[in-house]
Amino acid sequence: MRTTISIGSDLQIGGDNFVVMAGPCAVESEELLFAAADAVAAAGAGMLRGGAFKPRTSPQSFQGLGAEGLSLLTRAAQRTGLPVVTEVMDTRDVALVSEHAAMLQVGSRNMQNFPLLREVGRQSKPVLLKRGAAATIDELLLAAEYILQEGNPNVILCERGVRSFDPSTRYVLDLAAVPVLRERSPLPVIVDPSHGTGHARYVPPMARAAMVAGADGLLIEVHANPAIAKCDGQQALTPEIFAKLMVNLHALAPLCGRVICTGAAADSARATRTLRASDQDRPNTDQVHRPNSFDDEVIAP
Ligand code: PEP
Ligand code: MN
């Protein structure tokens, strides 16, 4: 029996459901966060992502807005009805992050931070556990066990690419990990083609491939204006390209036995927005032309 995980009161990951989590790499400002959140909600994402605590390779790089970023995420969630997934890096922040997030993310760099795994295992929110860039599938599953062992059964595994020899992509997105994980574990599996490829133009094809490979969802970086992003702008989709990708995924879902899910809160917030925007040219999935083929010339930025 595969595990199905409830996010908040009305969204489920697992089973036939396919959940798209999308938003900026980092929470940078109210304006940029709300623009991305509104766009991904309008396009039919099921959850909002965004980092308030950012694990950056260089200590000189933007480290995230911290607690202020969490408050902005809560306001974005209220505005859109989208539950939030955001990273926690420090055991001391687990309680604070779980007040603001519907799901806690443990990033690839912390996949084997055992005190952190134990701490997120002791709280009740679901945990998105990302595969370390040099971790085997067995190591990912053993890391998940640390969380499960503390009493939290709600763990979602995330393939986000592993380090290899070829710099053509940022990491090598291991899509074969999806069927392997599904064979070895009942936990839902999602794929992050943004960090997995590092280039926006490769994200849509790998996102579609992830659905075909059997993933239960996607984690995708979307920025209102990728050119000015403080973090990972080169791999962020614009709202327009994300909306087109969602159209592709809706076309593919029935072939893969999947239903793309959003929670009831997001559905009603979207319906209200559509009513308010009915006289304007606001993007929403109903207005997007549904192509018969995957038009990557259109999708590539
Ligand atoms: C992220 O998703 O924000 C992130 C930092 O990804 P990863 O941990 O996979 O590098
Ligand atoms: Mn990122």
Coordinates of C-alpha atoms and ligand atoms in Angstrom, one line a residue:
M1 CA 0.0 0.0 0.0
R2 CA 1.4 3.4 -1.0
T3 CA 1.4 6.2 1.6
T4 CA -0.9 9.1 1.0
I5 CA 0.0 12.3 2.8
S6 CA -2.4 15.1 3.7
I7 CA -1.1 18.6 3.5
G8 CA -3.1 21.0 5.5
S9 CA -6.8 20.2 5.5
D10 CA -7.6 19.6 1.9
L11 CA -4.7 18.5 -0.3
Q12 CA -3.2 15.0 -0.6
I13 CA 0.0 13.8 -2.1
G14 CA 0.2 10.2 -3.3
G15 CA -2.2 7.8 -4.8
D16 CA -3.5 9.1 -8.2
N17 CA -2.8 12.7 -7.1
F18 CA -0.1 14.7 -8.7
V19 CA 0.9 17.9 -6.8
V20 CA 2.9 20.7 -8.3
M21 CA 4.8 22.8 -5.8
A22 CA 6.1 26.0 -7.3
G23 CA 7.5 29.4 -6.4
P24 CA 10.7 31.3 -6.1
C25 CA 14.0 29.8 -4.9
A26 CA 14.1 32.5 -2.2
V27 CA 11.6 34.9 -0.6
E28 CA 13.1 38.2 -1.6
S29 CA 10.4 40.8 -1.1
E30 CA 6.6 41.0 -0.6
E31 CA 6.2 42.3 -4.1
L32 CA 8.2 39.5 -5.8
L33 CA 6.8 36.8 -3.6
F34 CA 3.2 37.8 -4.1
A35 CA 3.7 38.1 -7.9
A36 CA 5.1 34.6 -8.1
A37 CA 2.5 33.2 -5.7
D38 CA -0.4 34.7 -7.6
A39 CA 1.0 33.4 -10.9
V40 CA 1.6 29.8 -9.8
A41 CA -1.8 29.7 -8.1
A42 CA -3.5 31.0 -11.2
A43 CA -1.7 28.4 -13.3
G44 CA -2.9 25.6 -11.0
A45 CA 0.0 24.8 -8.6
G46 CA -1.0 22.9 -5.5
M47 CA 1.6 24.3 -3.1
L48 CA 3.8 27.4 -2.9
R49 CA 7.5 27.0 -2.4
G50 CA 10.0 29.6 -1.3
G51 CA 13.1 29.7 0.9
A52 CA 13.3 32.0 3.9
F53 CA 16.4 30.2 5.3
K54 CA 18.7 29.6 2.3
P55 CA 21.6 27.2 2.2
R56 CA 24.1 29.1 0.1
T57 CA 27.5 27.8 -1.0
S58 CA 29.1 31.2 -0.3
P59 CA 28.6 33.0 3.0
Q60 CA 28.7 36.3 0.9
S61 CA 25.5 35.3 -1.0
F62 CA 22.0 36.3 0.0
Q63 CA 21.1 34.1 2.9
G64 CA 17.3 34.6 2.9
L65 CA 15.0 36.8 4.9
G66 CA 14.7 34.4 7.8
A67 CA 11.7 35.0 10.1
E68 CA 10.5 37.9 8.0
G69 CA 10.5 35.6 4.9
L70 CA 8.3 33.1 6.9
S71 CA 5.8 35.9 7.7
L72 CA 5.6 36.8 4.0
L73 CA 5.1 33.2 3.1
T74 CA 2.2 33.0 5.5
R75 CA 0.6 36.1 4.0
A76 CA 1.1 34.6 0.5
A77 CA -0.6 31.4 1.6
Q78 CA -3.5 33.4 3.0
R79 CA -3.8 35.3 -0.3
T80 CA -3.7 32.3 -2.6
G81 CA -5.0 29.5 -0.5
L82 CA -1.8 27.6 -1.4
P83 CA -0.1 25.7 1.5
V84 CA 3.6 26.5 1.9
V85 CA 6.7 24.3 1.7
T86 CA 9.8 25.9 3.0
E87 CA 13.3 24.8 4.1
V88 CA 14.5 24.5 7.7
M89 CA 18.2 24.2 8.1
D90 CA 18.7 24.4 11.9
T91 CA 17.1 22.3 14.7
R92 CA 16.5 25.6 16.6
D93 CA 14.2 26.9 13.8
V94 CA 12.0 23.8 13.5
A95 CA 9.3 25.0 15.8
L96 CA 9.2 28.5 14.1
V97 CA 9.2 27.1 10.6
S98 CA 6.5 24.6 11.4
E99 CA 4.2 27.5 12.6
H100 CA 4.4 29.0 9.1
A101 CA 4.7 26.0 6.8
A102 CA 2.3 23.2 5.8
M103 CA 5.4 21.1 5.0
L104 CA 9.0 21.4 6.1
Q105 CA 11.8 20.9 3.6
V106 CA 15.1 19.3 4.5
G107 CA 17.4 20.3 1.7
S108 CA 20.0 18.2 0.0
R109 CA 22.8 19.6 2.0
N110 CA 21.2 18.5 5.2
M111 CA 20.0 15.1 4.1
Q112 CA 22.3 13.5 6.6
N113 CA 22.1 16.1 9.3
F114 CA 20.8 13.5 11.8
P115 CA 19.9 15.9 14.6
L116 CA 17.8 17.9 12.1
L117 CA 16.1 14.7 10.8
R118 CA 15.3 13.7 14.3
E119 CA 13.9 17.1 15.2
V120 CA 11.6 17.2 12.1
G121 CA 10.6 13.7 13.0
R122 CA 9.3 14.9 16.4
Q123 CA 6.9 17.5 15.0
S124 CA 3.7 16.9 13.2
K125 CA 4.1 18.6 9.8
P126 CA 4.9 16.5 6.7
V127 CA 8.6 16.6 5.7
L128 CA 10.0 16.9 2.1
L129 CA 13.3 15.2 2.2
K130 CA 15.7 16.0 -0.7
R131 CA 18.3 13.6 -1.9
G132 CA 21.9 14.7 -1.1
A133 CA 23.9 15.6 -4.3
A134 CA 26.2 12.7 -3.6
A135 CA 23.8 10.4 -1.8
T136 CA 22.8 6.9 -3.0
I137 CA 19.1 5.9 -3.0
D138 CA 19.7 3.7 0.0
E139 CA 21.2 6.6 1.9
L140 CA 18.1 8.7 1.1
L141 CA 15.9 5.9 2.3
L142 CA 17.9 5.5 5.5
A143 CA 17.7 9.3 6.1
A144 CA 13.9 9.1 5.7
E145 CA 14.0 6.4 8.4
Y146 CA 15.4 8.8 10.9
I147 CA 12.3 10.9 10.5
L148 CA 9.9 8.0 10.5
Q149 CA 11.5 6.5 13.6
E150 CA 10.8 9.6 15.6
G151 CA 7.1 9.1 15.0
N152 CA 6.4 11.3 11.9
P153 CA 5.1 9.0 9.1
N154 CA 4.6 11.8 6.6
V155 CA 7.8 11.9 4.6
I156 CA 7.9 12.8 0.9
L157 CA 11.1 11.9 -1.0
C158 CA 12.6 14.3 -3.5
E159 CA 15.0 13.5 -6.4
R160 CA 16.9 16.7 -7.2
G161 CA 19.9 15.5 -9.2
V162 CA 23.3 14.1 -8.2
R163 CA 26.8 15.3 -8.9
S164 CA 28.5 13.8 -11.9
F165 CA 31.2 14.6 -14.4
D166 CA 29.3 16.6 -17.0
P167 CA 28.8 20.4 -16.5
S168 CA 26.2 20.6 -19.3
T169 CA 23.5 20.5 -16.5
R170 CA 24.0 21.7 -12.9
Y171 CA 23.4 18.2 -11.6
V172 CA 22.4 14.9 -13.3
L173 CA 18.7 14.5 -12.7
D174 CA 18.3 10.8 -11.8
L175 CA 14.8 10.0 -13.1
A176 CA 15.5 6.3 -12.8
A177 CA 15.4 7.0 -9.0
V178 CA 11.7 7.4 -9.3
P179 CA 10.8 3.8 -10.1
V180 CA 13.6 2.6 -7.9
L181 CA 12.2 4.6 -4.9
R182 CA 8.7 3.5 -5.7
E183 CA 9.8 -0.1 -5.7
R184 CA 11.7 0.2 -2.4
S185 CA 9.4 2.5 -0.4
P186 CA 5.7 3.3 -0.1
L187 CA 6.5 7.0 0.4
P188 CA 5.5 9.6 -2.2
V189 CA 8.3 10.7 -4.6
I190 CA 8.6 14.1 -6.2
V191 CA 11.1 15.5 -8.6
D192 CA 12.8 18.8 -8.7
P193 CA 13.9 19.5 -12.3
S194 CA 14.9 23.1 -11.4
H195 CA 18.0 22.2 -9.3
G196 CA 18.3 18.9 -11.2
T197 CA 19.1 20.7 -14.5
G198 CA 20.0 24.2 -13.5
H199 CA 18.7 25.7 -16.7
A200 CA 15.1 27.0 -17.2
R201 CA 14.9 25.6 -20.7
Y202 CA 15.5 22.1 -19.6
V203 CA 12.9 22.2 -16.8
P204 CA 9.7 21.6 -18.8
P205 CA 10.9 18.5 -20.7
M206 CA 12.3 17.0 -17.4
A207 CA 9.1 17.9 -15.5
R208 CA 7.0 16.1 -18.1
A209 CA 9.4 13.1 -18.0
A210 CA 9.1 13.0 -14.2
M211 CA 5.3 12.6 -14.5
V212 CA 5.7 9.8 -17.0
A213 CA 8.4 8.1 -14.8
G214 CA 5.8 7.8 -12.0
A215 CA 6.5 10.8 -9.8
D216 CA 3.8 12.0 -7.4
G217 CA 4.6 15.6 -8.0
L218 CA 7.1 18.3 -8.9
L219 CA 9.0 21.1 -7.1
I220 CA 9.6 23.9 -9.6
E221 CA 11.3 27.3 -9.2
V222 CA 9.2 30.2 -10.7
H223 CA 10.2 33.8 -10.4
A224 CA 8.2 36.9 -11.5
N225 CA 11.4 38.3 -13.1
P226 CA 14.2 35.7 -13.2
A227 CA 16.7 38.2 -14.5
I228 CA 16.7 40.0 -11.1
A229 CA 16.5 36.9 -8.9
K230 CA 18.9 37.0 -6.0
C231 CA 19.2 33.2 -6.2
D232 CA 19.0 30.6 -9.0
G233 CA 17.5 33.0 -11.6
Q234 CA 19.0 31.0 -14.5
Q235 CA 16.8 28.0 -13.6
A236 CA 13.6 29.8 -12.7
L237 CA 10.6 29.6 -15.0
T238 CA 8.8 32.8 -15.9
P239 CA 5.1 32.7 -14.9
E240 CA 4.2 32.4 -18.6
I241 CA 6.4 29.4 -19.2
F242 CA 5.1 27.8 -16.0
A243 CA 1.5 28.2 -17.1
K244 CA 2.3 26.5 -20.4
L245 CA 4.0 23.7 -18.6
M246 CA 0.9 23.2 -16.4
V247 CA -1.1 22.9 -19.6
N248 CA 1.2 20.2 -20.9
L249 CA 1.0 18.4 -17.5
H250 CA -2.8 18.5 -17.6
A251 CA -2.7 16.9 -21.1
L252 CA -0.3 14.2 -19.9
A253 CA -1.9 13.4 -16.6
P254 CA -4.7 11.2 -17.8
L255 CA -2.2 9.1 -19.8
C256 CA -0.3 8.5 -16.6
G257 CA -3.4 7.8 -14.5
R258 CA -2.9 11.0 -12.6
V259 CA -5.0 13.9 -11.5
I260 CA -3.3 17.3 -10.9
C261 CA -4.5 18.4 -7.5
T262 CA -5.0 21.7 -5.8
G263 CA -6.7 22.0 -2.4
A264 CA -10.2 23.4 -2.0
A265 CA -8.8 26.6 -0.4
A266 CA -6.7 27.3 -3.5
D267 CA -9.6 26.4 -5.8
S268 CA -11.9 28.9 -4.1
A269 CA -9.2 31.6 -4.0
R270 CA -8.6 31.0 -7.7
A271 CA -12.4 31.2 -8.5
T272 CA -12.6 34.5 -6.7
R273 CA -9.6 35.9 -8.5
T274 CA -11.0 34.7 -11.9
L275 CA -14.3 36.5 -11.1
R276 CA -12.5 39.7 -10.2
A277 CA -10.3 39.4 -13.3
S278 CA -13.0 38.5 -15.7
D279 CA -12.9 41.9 -17.5
Q280 CA -9.1 41.9 -17.6
D281 CA -6.5 39.8 -19.4
R282 CA -5.3 38.0 -16.3
P283 CA -3.6 34.6 -16.9
N284 CA -5.5 31.5 -15.7
T285 CA -5.4 27.9 -16.9
D286 CA -8.8 28.2 -18.6
Q287 CA -7.6 30.9 -20.8
V288 CA -4.4 29.3 -21.9
H289 CA -4.4 27.7 -25.3
R290 CA -4.2 23.9 -24.9
P291 CA -1.7 22.7 -27.5
N292 CA -1.8 19.1 -28.8
S293 CA 2.0 18.8 -28.7
F294 CA 4.7 19.8 -26.3
D295 CA 5.9 22.9 -28.0
D296 CA 9.4 23.4 -26.6
E297 CA 10.1 26.3 -28.9
V298 CA 7.4 28.1 -27.1
I299 CA 8.4 26.8 -23.7
A300 CA 12.1 27.6 -23.9
P301 CA 12.9 31.1 -22.6
Ligands
PEP1 C1 15.8 24.4 -2.6 O1 14.9 23.6 -3.1 O2 15.5 25.5 -2.2 C2 17.2 24.0 -2.5 C3 18.1 24.7 -1.9 O3 17.4 22.8 -3.1 P1 18.5 21.7 -2.8 O4 18.5 21.4 -1.3 O5 18.0 20.5 -3.6 O6 19.8 22.2 -3.3
MN2 MN 17.1 27.2 -5.7

